[in-house]
mmCIF file of C-alpha atoms and ligand atoms in Angstrom:
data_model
loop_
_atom_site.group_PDB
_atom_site.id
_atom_site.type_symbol
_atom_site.label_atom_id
_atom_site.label_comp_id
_atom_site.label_asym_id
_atom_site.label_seq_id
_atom_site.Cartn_x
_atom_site.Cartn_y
_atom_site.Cartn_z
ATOM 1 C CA UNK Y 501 125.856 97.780 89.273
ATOM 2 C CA UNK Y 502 125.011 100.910 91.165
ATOM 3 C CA UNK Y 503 121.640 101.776 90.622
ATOM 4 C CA UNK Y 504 121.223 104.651 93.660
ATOM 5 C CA UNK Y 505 123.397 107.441 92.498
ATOM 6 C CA UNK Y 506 120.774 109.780 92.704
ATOM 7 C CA UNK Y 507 117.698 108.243 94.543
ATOM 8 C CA UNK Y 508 118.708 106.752 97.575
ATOM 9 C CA UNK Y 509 119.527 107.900 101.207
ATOM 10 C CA UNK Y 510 123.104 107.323 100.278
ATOM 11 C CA UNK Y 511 124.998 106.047 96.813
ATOM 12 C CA UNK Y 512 125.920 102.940 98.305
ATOM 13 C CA UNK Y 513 122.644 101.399 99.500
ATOM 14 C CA UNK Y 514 121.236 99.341 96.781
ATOM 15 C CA UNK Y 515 123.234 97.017 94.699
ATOM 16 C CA UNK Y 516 122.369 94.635 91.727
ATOM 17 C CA UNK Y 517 124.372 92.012 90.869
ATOM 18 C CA UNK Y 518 123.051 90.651 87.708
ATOM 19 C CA UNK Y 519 123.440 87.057 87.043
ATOM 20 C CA UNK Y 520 125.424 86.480 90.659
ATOM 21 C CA UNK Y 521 124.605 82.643 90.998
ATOM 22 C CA UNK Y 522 125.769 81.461 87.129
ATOM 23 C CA UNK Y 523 122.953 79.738 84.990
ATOM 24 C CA UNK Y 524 123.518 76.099 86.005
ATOM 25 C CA UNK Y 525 123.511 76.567 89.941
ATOM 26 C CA UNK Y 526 120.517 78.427 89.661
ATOM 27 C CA UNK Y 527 118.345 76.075 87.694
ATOM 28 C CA UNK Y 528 119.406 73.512 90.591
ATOM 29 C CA UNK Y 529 118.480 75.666 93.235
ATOM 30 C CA UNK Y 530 115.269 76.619 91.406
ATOM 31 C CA UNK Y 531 114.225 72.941 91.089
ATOM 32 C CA UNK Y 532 114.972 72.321 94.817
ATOM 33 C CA UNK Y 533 112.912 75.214 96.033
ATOM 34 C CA UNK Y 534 110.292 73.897 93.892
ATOM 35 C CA UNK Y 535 109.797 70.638 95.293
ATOM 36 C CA UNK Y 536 109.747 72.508 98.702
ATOM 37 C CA UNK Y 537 106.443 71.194 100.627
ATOM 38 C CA UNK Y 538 107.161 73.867 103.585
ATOM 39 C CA UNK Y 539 106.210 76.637 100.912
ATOM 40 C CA UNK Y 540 102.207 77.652 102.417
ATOM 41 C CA UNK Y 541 99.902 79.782 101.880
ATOM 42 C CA UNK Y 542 99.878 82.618 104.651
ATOM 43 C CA UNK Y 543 97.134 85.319 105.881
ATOM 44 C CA UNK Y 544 97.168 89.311 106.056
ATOM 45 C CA UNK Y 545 94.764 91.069 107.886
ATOM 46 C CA UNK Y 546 94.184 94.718 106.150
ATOM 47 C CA UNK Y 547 91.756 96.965 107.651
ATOM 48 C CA UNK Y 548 90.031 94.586 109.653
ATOM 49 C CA UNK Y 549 89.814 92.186 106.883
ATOM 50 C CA UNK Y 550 92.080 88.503 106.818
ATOM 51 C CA UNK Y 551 92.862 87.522 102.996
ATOM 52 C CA UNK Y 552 95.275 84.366 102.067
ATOM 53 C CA UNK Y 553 98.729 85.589 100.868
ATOM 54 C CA UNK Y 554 98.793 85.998 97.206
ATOM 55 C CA UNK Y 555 102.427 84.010 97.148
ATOM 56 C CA UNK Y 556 103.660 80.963 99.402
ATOM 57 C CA UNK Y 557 106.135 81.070 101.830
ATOM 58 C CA UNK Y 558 108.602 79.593 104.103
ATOM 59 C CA UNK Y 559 111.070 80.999 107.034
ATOM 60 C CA UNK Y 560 114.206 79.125 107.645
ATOM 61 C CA UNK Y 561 116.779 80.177 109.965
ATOM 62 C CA UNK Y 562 119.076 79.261 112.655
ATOM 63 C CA UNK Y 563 117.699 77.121 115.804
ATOM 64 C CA UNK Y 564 115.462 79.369 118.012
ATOM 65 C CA UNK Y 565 114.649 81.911 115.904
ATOM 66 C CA UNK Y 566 110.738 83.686 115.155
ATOM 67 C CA UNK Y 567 109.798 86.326 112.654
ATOM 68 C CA UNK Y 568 106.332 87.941 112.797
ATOM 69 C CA UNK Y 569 105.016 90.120 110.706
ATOM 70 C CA UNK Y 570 101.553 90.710 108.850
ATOM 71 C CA UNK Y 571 100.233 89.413 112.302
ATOM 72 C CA UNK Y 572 101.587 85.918 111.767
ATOM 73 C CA UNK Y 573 104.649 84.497 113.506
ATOM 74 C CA UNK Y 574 107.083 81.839 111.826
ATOM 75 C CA UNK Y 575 109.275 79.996 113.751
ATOM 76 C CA UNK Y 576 112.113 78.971 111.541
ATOM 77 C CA UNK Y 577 112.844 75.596 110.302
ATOM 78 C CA UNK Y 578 116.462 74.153 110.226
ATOM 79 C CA UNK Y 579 118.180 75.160 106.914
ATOM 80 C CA UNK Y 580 118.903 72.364 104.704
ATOM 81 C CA UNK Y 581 123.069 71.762 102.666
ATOM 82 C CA UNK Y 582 121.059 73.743 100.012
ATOM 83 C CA UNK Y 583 120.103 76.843 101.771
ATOM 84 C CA UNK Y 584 123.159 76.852 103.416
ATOM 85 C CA UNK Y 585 125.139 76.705 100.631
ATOM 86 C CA UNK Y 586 122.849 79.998 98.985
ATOM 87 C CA UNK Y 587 123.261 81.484 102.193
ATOM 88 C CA UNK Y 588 127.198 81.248 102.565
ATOM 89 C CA UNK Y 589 127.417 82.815 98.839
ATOM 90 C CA UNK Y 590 125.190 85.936 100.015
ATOM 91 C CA UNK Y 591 127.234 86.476 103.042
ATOM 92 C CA UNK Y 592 130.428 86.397 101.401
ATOM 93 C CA UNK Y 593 129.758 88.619 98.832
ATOM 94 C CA UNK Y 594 127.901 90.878 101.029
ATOM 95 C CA UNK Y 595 129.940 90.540 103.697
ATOM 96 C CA UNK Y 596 126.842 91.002 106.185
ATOM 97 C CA UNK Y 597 125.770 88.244 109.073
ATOM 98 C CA UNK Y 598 122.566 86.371 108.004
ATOM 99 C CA UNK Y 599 121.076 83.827 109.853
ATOM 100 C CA UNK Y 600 117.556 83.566 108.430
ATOM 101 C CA UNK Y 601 115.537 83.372 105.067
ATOM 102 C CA UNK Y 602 112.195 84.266 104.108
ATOM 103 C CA UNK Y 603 111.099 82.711 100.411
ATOM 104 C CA UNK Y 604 108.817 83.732 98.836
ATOM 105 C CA UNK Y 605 106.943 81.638 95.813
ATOM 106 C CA UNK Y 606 105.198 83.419 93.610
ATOM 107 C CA UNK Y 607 103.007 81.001 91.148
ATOM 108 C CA UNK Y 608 102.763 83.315 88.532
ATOM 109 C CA UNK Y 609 102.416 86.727 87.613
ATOM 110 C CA UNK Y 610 98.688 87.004 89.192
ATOM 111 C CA UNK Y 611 100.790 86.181 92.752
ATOM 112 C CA UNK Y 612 102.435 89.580 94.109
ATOM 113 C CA UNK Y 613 104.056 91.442 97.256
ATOM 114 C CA UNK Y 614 102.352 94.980 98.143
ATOM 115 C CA UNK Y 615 104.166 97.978 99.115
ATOM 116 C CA UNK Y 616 106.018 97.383 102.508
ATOM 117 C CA UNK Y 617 109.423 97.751 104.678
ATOM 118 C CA UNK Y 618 111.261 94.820 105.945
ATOM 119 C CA UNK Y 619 111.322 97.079 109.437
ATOM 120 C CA UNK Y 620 109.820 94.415 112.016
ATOM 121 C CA UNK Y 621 111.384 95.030 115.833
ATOM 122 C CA UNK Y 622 113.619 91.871 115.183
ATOM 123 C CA UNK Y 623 115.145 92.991 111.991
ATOM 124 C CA UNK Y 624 117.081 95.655 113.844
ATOM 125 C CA UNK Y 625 117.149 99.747 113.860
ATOM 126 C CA UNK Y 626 118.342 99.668 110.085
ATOM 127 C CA UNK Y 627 117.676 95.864 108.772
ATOM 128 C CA UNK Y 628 120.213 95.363 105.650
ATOM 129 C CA UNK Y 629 118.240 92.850 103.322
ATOM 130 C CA UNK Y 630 119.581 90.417 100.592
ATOM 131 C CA UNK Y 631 117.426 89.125 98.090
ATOM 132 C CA UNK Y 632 117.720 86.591 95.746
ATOM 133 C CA UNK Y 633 115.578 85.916 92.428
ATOM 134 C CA UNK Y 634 115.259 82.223 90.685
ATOM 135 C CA UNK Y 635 113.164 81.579 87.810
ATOM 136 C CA UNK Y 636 111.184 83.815 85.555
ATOM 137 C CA UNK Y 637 112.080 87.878 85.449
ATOM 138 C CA UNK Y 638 110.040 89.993 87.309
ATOM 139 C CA UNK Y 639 109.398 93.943 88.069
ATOM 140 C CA UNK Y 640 110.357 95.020 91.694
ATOM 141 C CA UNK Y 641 109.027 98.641 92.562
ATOM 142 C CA UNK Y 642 110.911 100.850 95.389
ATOM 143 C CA UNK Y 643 109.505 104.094 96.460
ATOM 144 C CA UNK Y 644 111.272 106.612 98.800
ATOM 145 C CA UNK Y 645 108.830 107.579 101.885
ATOM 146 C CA UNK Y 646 108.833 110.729 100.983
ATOM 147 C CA UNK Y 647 107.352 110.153 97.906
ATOM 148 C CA UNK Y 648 109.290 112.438 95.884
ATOM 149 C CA UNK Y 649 111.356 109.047 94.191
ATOM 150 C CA UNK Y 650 110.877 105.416 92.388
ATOM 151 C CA UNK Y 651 112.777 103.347 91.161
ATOM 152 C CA UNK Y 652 112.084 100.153 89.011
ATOM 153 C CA UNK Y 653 114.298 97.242 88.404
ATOM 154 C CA UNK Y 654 114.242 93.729 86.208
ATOM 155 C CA UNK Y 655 115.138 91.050 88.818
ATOM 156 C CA UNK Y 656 116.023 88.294 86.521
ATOM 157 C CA UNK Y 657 117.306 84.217 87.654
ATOM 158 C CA UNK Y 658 120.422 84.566 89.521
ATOM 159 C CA UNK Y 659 120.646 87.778 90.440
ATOM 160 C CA UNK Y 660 121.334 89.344 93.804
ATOM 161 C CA UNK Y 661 119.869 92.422 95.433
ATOM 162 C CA UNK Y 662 121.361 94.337 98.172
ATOM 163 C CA UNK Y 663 119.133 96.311 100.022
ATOM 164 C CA UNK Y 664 121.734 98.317 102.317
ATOM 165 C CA UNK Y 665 121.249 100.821 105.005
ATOM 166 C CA UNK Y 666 118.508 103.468 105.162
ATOM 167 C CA UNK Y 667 116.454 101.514 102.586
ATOM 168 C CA UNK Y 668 114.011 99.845 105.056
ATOM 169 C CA UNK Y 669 113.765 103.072 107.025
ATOM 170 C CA UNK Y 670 113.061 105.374 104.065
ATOM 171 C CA UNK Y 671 111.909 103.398 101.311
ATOM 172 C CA UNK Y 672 109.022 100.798 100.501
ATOM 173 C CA UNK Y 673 109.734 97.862 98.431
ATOM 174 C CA UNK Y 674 106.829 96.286 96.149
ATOM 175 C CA UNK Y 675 106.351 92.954 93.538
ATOM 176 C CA UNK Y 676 103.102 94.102 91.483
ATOM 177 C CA UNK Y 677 100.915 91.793 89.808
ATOM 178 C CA UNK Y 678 101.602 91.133 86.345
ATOM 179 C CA UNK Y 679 98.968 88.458 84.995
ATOM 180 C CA UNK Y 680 100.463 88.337 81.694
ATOM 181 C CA UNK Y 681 103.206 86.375 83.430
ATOM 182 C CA UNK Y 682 102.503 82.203 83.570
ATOM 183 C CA UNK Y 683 105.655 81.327 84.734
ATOM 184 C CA UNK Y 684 106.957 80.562 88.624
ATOM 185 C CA UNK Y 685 109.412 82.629 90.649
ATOM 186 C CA UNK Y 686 110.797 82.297 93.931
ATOM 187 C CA UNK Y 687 112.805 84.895 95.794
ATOM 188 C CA UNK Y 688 114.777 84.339 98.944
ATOM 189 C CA UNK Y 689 115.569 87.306 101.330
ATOM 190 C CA UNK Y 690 117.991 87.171 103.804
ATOM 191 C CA UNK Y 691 117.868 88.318 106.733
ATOM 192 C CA UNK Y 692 119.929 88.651 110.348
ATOM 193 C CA UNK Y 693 117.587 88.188 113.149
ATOM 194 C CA UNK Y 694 118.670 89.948 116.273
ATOM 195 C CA UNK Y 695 116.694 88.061 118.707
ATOM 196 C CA UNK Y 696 114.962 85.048 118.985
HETATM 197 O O1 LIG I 1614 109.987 88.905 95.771
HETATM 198 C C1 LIG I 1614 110.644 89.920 95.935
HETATM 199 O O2 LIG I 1614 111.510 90.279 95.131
HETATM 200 C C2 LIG I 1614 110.384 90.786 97.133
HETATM 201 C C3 LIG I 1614 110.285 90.026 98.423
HETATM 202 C C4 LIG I 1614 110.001 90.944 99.573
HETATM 203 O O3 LIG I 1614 109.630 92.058 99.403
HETATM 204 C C5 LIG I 1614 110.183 90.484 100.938
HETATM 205 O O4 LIG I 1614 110.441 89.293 101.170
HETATM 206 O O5 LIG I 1614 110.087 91.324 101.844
#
């Protein structure tokens, strides 16, 4: 599904593949990342002030590799069969080089992810991003830099979200709040590293 023909640096950019890991895989991947005990509660410093994440996450990647951002640096843990396996299906189908995850758990619909670019140093000059959604459906918010443009879209369990080039350089990416929601989701973004 294209979803950018008129709000995106180029048509090509973002792309939604609904349902992209079929119903049965991704229950078993949900119930793995579940039971992951690497999954912790991080910190963000905003105007002076340090708050816990409101989500848990993890950073996996290949040996020797670091991501900071938010003032925190992860060093990535060793991917398990699982991951891999996740991983190989992203990169075939997007036919980009990833070498690292973030995941993000999200409890329920009072955890969240506020308006940001996946634009740290490492990432590279124009970071491509793959994201992955497992368990229940929830909103994700884009806004050009500009201002001028939004978009919303329904990331449900399986699906796959390819966040191509220009998006981290002239868009913001958001997962609001929505308390009404009881139920857990996790979200993996891929990611290629470009130097330890
Ligand atoms: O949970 C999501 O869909 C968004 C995750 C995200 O924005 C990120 O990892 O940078």
């Amino acid at each position: 599904m294209d979803l950018a023909q008129n709000n995106s640096p180029t048509p090509s950019n973002l792309h939604l593949w609904k349902s992209f890991f079929p119903l049965e895989a991704s229950n078993r991947y949900l119930d793995y990342l579940l039971t992951l005990s690497t999954l912790k509660q991080g910190q963000i410093t905003l105007f002076g002030n340090t708050y816990p994440t409101p989500r848990l996450e993890a950073f996996y990647g290949e040996a020797g590799l670091s991501y900071t951002y938010s003032n925190q640096r992860l060093a990535a843990l060793p991917m398990s069969s699982i991951l891999k396996e996740i991983q190989q299906a992203v990169i075939a189908k997007t036919q980009q080089q990833f070498n690292a995850v973030l995941i993000n758990y999200y409890r329920n619909g009072n955890d969240s992810n506020g308006w940001h670019a996946d634009n740290e140093p490492e990432l590279g000059k124009d970071p491509i991003i793959a994201s992955v959604s497992f368990g229940t459906s929830r909103i994700f918010q884009l806004k050009s830099n500009a201002g001028n443009q939004r978009q919303s879209l329904l990331l449900e369990h399986g699906d796959l979200l390819l966040m191509g080039s220009g998006m981290q350089l002239h868009w913001k990416h958001c997962l609001p709040k929505r308390p009404k929601v009881l139920e857990p989701r996790i979200n993996l973004t891929f990611r290629r590293i470009m130097y330890p």
